[in-house]
Coordinates of C-alpha atoms in Angstrom, one line a residue:
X1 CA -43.8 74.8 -29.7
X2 CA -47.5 74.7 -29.7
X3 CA -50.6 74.4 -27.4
X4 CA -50.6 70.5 -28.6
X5 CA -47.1 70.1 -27.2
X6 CA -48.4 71.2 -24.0
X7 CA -51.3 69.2 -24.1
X8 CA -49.0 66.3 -25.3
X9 CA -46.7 66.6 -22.1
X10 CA -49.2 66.2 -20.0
X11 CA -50.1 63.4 -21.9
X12 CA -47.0 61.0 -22.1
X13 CA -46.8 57.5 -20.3
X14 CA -45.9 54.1 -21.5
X15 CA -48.5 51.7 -20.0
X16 CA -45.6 49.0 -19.6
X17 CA -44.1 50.9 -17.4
X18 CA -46.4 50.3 -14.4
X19 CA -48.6 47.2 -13.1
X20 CA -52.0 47.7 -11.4
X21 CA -53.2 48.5 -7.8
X22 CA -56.3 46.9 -6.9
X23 CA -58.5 46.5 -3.7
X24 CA -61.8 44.7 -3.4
X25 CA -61.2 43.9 -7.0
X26 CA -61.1 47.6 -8.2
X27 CA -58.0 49.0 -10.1
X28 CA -57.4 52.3 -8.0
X29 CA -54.0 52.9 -9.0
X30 CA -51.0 52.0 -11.4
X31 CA -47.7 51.4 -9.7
X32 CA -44.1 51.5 -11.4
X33 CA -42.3 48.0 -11.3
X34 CA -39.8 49.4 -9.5
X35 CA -41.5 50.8 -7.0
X36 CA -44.3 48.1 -6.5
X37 CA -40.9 45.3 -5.5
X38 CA -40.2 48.0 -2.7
X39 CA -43.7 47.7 -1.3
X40 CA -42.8 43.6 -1.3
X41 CA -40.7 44.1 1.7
X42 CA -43.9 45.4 3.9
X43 CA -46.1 42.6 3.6
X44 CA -47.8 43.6 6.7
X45 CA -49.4 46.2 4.6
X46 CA -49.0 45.1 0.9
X47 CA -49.2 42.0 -1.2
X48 CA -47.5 41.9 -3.9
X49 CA -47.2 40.0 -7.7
X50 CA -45.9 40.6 -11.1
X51 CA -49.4 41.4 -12.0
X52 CA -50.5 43.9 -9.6
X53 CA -50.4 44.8 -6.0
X54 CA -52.8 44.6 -3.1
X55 CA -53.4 45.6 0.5
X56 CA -52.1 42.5 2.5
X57 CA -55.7 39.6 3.1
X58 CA -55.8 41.1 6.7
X59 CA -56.8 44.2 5.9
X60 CA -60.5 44.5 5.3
X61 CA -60.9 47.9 6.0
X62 CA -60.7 52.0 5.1
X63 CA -59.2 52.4 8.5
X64 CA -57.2 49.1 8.7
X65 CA -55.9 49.4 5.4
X66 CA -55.5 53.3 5.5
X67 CA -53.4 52.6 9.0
X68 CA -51.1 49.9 7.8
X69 CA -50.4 52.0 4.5
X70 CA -49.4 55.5 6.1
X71 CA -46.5 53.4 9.0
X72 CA -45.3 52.0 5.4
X73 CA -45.4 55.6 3.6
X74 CA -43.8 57.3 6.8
X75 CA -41.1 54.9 6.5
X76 CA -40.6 55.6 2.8
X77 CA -40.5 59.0 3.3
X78 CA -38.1 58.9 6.6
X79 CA -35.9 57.4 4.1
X80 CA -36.0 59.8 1.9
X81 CA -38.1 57.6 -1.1
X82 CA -41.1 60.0 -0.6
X83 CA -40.1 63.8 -0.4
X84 CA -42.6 66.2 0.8
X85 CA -44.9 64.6 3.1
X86 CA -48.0 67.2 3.7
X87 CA -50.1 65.1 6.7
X88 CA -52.6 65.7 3.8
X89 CA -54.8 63.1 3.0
X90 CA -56.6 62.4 -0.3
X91 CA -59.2 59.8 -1.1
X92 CA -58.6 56.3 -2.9
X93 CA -61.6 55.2 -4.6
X94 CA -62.7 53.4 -8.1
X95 CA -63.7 56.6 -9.0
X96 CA -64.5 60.0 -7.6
X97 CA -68.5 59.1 -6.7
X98 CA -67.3 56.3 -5.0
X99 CA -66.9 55.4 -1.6
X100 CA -63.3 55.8 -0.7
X101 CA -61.6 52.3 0.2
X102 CA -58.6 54.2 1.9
X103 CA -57.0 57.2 2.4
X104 CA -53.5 58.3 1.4
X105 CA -50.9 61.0 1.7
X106 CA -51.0 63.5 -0.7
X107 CA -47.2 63.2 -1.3
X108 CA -47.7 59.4 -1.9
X109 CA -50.2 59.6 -4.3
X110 CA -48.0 59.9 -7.5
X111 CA -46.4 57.0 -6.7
X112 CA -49.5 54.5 -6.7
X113 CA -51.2 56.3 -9.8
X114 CA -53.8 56.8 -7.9
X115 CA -56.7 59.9 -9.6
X116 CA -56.3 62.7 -7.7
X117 CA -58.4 65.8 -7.9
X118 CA -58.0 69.5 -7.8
X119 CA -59.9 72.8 -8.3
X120 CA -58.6 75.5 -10.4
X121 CA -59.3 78.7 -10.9
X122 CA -59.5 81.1 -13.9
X123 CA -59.1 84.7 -12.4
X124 CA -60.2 87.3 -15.1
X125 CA -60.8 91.3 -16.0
X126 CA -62.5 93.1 -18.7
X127 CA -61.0 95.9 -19.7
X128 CA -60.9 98.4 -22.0
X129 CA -57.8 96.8 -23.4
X130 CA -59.7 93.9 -23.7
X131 CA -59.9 90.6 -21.6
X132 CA -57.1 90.0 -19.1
X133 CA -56.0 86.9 -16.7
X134 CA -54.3 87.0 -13.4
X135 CA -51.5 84.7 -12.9
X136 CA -49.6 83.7 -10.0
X137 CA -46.0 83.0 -9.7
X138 CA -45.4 80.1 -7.5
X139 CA -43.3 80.7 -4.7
X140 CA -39.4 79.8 -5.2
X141 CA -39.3 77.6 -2.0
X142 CA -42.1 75.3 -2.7
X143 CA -41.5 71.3 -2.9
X144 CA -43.5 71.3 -6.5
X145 CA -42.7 73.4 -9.0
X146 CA -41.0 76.2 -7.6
X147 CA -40.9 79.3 -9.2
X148 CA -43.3 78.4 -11.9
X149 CA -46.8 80.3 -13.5
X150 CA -49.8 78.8 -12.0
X151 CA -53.6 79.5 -12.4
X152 CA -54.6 83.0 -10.1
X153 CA -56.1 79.8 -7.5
X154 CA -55.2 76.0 -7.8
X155 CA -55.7 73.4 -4.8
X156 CA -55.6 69.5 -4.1
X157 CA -58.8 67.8 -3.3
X158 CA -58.6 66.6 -0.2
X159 CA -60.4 63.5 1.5
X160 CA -63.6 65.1 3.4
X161 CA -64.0 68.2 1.7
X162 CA -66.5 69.5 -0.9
X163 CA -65.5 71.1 -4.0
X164 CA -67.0 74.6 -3.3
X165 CA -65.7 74.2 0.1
X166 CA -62.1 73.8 -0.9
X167 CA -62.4 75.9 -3.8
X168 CA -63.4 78.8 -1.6
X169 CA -60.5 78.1 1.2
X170 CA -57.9 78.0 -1.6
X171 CA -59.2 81.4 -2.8
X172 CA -58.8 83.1 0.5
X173 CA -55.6 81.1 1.0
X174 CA -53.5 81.7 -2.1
X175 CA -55.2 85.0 -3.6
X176 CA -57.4 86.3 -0.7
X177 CA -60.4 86.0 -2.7
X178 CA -63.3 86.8 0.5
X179 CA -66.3 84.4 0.2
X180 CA -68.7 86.3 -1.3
X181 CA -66.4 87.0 -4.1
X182 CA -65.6 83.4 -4.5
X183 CA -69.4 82.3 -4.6
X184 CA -69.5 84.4 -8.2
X185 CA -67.0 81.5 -9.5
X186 CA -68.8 79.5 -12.1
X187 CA -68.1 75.9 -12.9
X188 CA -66.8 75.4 -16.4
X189 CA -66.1 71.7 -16.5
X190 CA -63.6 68.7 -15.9
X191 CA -60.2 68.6 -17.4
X192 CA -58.5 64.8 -17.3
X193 CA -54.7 63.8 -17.8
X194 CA -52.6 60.7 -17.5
X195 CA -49.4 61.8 -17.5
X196 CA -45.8 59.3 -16.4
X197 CA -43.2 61.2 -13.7
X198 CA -40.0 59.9 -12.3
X199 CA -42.2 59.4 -9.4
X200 CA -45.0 57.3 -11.1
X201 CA -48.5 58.6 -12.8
X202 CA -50.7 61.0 -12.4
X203 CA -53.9 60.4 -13.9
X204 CA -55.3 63.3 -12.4
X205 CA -58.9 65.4 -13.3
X206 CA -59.1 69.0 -12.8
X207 CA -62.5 70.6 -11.6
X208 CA -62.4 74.6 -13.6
X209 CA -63.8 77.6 -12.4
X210 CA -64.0 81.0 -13.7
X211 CA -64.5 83.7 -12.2
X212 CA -64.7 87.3 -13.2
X213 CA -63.2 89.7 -11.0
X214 CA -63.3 93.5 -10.4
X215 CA -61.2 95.8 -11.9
X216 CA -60.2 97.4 -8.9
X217 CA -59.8 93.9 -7.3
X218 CA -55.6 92.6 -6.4
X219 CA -55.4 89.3 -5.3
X220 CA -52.7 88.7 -2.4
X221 CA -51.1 85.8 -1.0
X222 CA -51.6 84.6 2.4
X223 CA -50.3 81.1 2.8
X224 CA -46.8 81.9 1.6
X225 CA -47.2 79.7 -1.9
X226 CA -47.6 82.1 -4.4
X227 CA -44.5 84.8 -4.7
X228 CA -46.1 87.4 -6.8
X229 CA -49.3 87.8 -9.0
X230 CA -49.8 89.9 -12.8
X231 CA -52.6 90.8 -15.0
X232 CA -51.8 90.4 -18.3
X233 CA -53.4 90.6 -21.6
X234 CA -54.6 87.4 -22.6
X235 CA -52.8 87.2 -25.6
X236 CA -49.4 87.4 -23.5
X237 CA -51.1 84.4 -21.3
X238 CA -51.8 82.5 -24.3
X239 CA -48.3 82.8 -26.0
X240 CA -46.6 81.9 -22.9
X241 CA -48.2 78.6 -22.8
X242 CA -47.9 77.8 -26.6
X243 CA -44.4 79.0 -27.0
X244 CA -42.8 78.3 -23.5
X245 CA -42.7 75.9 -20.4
X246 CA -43.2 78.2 -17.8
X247 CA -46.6 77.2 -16.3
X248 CA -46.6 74.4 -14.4
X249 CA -47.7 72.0 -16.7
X250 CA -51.5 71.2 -15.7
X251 CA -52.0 75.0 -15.6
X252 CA -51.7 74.9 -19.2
X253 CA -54.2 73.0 -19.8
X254 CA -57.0 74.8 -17.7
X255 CA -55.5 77.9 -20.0
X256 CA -56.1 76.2 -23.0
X257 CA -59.8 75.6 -22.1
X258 CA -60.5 79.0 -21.2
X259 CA -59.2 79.8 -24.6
X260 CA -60.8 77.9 -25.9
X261 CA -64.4 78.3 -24.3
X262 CA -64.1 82.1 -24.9
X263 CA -63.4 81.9 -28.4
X264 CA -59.5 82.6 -28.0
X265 CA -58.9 79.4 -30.2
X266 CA -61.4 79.5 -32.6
X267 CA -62.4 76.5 -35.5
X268 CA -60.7 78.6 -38.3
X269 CA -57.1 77.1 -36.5
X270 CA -56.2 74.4 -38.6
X271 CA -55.0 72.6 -34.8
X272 CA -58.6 73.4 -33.4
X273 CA -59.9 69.7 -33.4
X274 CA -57.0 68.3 -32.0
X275 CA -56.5 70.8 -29.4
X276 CA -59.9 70.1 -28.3
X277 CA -60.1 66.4 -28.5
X278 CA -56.6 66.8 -26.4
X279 CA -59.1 68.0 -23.4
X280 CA -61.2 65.2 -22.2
X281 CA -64.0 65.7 -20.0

């Protein structure tokens, strides 16, 4: 295994596999066959055609259309089609400067391909050992991913929320990272995926931070997501994610970057230009 199969899993979908989700004439989405003939039977809130699908003509509207969508995802998720329902709403738009046409439930959002957006954070120490990273281990109970390494702080982006904003509630949530500490946390960039689930895609963008934290500083959980934290050398970060599957899988990828923006993975790897053509910005 390798840091390109990582980058490669996050990477696999079949395009055939899914038909497009439009409104006002703007592809927001990409919706699996299988799914999209489900939505036929609500065409109160969907219309729906071998080549795409559409809010039903009567809705004009964010809030009509927003509305008429959630009673059809409550349904789907009474029945057991949708599993972790949140009451967590994220945006639906062309693109993420764009107005939002909609809202949606986080939990839905997989299944209508629809970009979502998150923040995560890179939570590092210098030492005299050298340069170390804190990673959390995701609680065992949680819907997603239970169990698994995650990024010291990592959060949806939810409809009506700025960036900073939710990046520094997710630090006080998940690491209890206090606001002042949070405000150090520097922007390092965009990381994009497109990757197919049994769900439907995820074509998903990843706002990084890092921030450099005190040695004396130990991060603690406060929502009841994250079972446990470690700092460990970076080297032991960066061989768990090239020779196992034990971060959740876009965590990997915001590793990869930091190792590759602080010279970790250097130009002298004969992998380095596909590793960071494998990161789109």
């Amino acid at each position: 295994m390798s840091f390109l199969d990582r980058i490669a899993e996050c990477n696999a979908h079949d395009p055939a596999n899914f038909r497009p989700f439009c409104i006002d004439g703007a592809t927001v989405g990409w919706i699996k066959h299988a799914f999209a003939e489900r939505l036929a039977a609500f065409p109160e809130a969907f219309a729906v055609s071998p080549e795409e699908v559409r809010p039903a003509a009567q809705l004009r509207g964010f809030s009509d259309r927003s509305a008429a969508v959630e009673a059809v995802l409550r349904r789907l998720a009474a029945d057991g089609t949708i599993a972790g329902w949140r009451d967590e709403n994220y945006p639906v738009a062309a693109d993420f400067a764009a107005p939002p046409l909609m809202q949606m439930e986080r939990a839905a959002v997989p299944f209508f391909g629809v970009r979502a957006y998150g923040v995560h954070l890179n939570g590092y120490v210098r030492s005299a050992e050298g340069l170390k990273m804190w990673v959390a281990r995701r609680a065992r109970g949680k819907q997603t991913y239970p169990g698994m390494l995650d990024n010291l702080v990592a959060g949806g982006q939810p409809i009506g929320l700025g960036i900073r904003e939710n990046l520094t509630k997710e630090c006080a949530e998940e690491a209890a990272i206090p606001p002042e500490l949070a405000a150090r946390a520097v922007p390092a960039g965009a990381i994009s995926y497109r990757q197919e689930t049994p769900e439907g895609l995820k074509p998903d963008v990843q706002f990084v931070y890092d921030l450099e934290l005190p040695p004396d500083f130990v991060p603690r959980n406060t929502d009841g997501e994250i079972e446990s934290f470690h700092l460990w050398p970076i080297e032991r970060v960066a061989e768990i994610v090239a020779e196992t599957t034990e971060f959740k899988f876009n965590c990997n990828l915001v590793v990869i970057d930091f190792l590759v923006r602080h010279g970790l993975i250097g130009p002298e790897r004969p992998d380095y230009v596909e590793i960071v053509a494998g990161l789109p910005r």
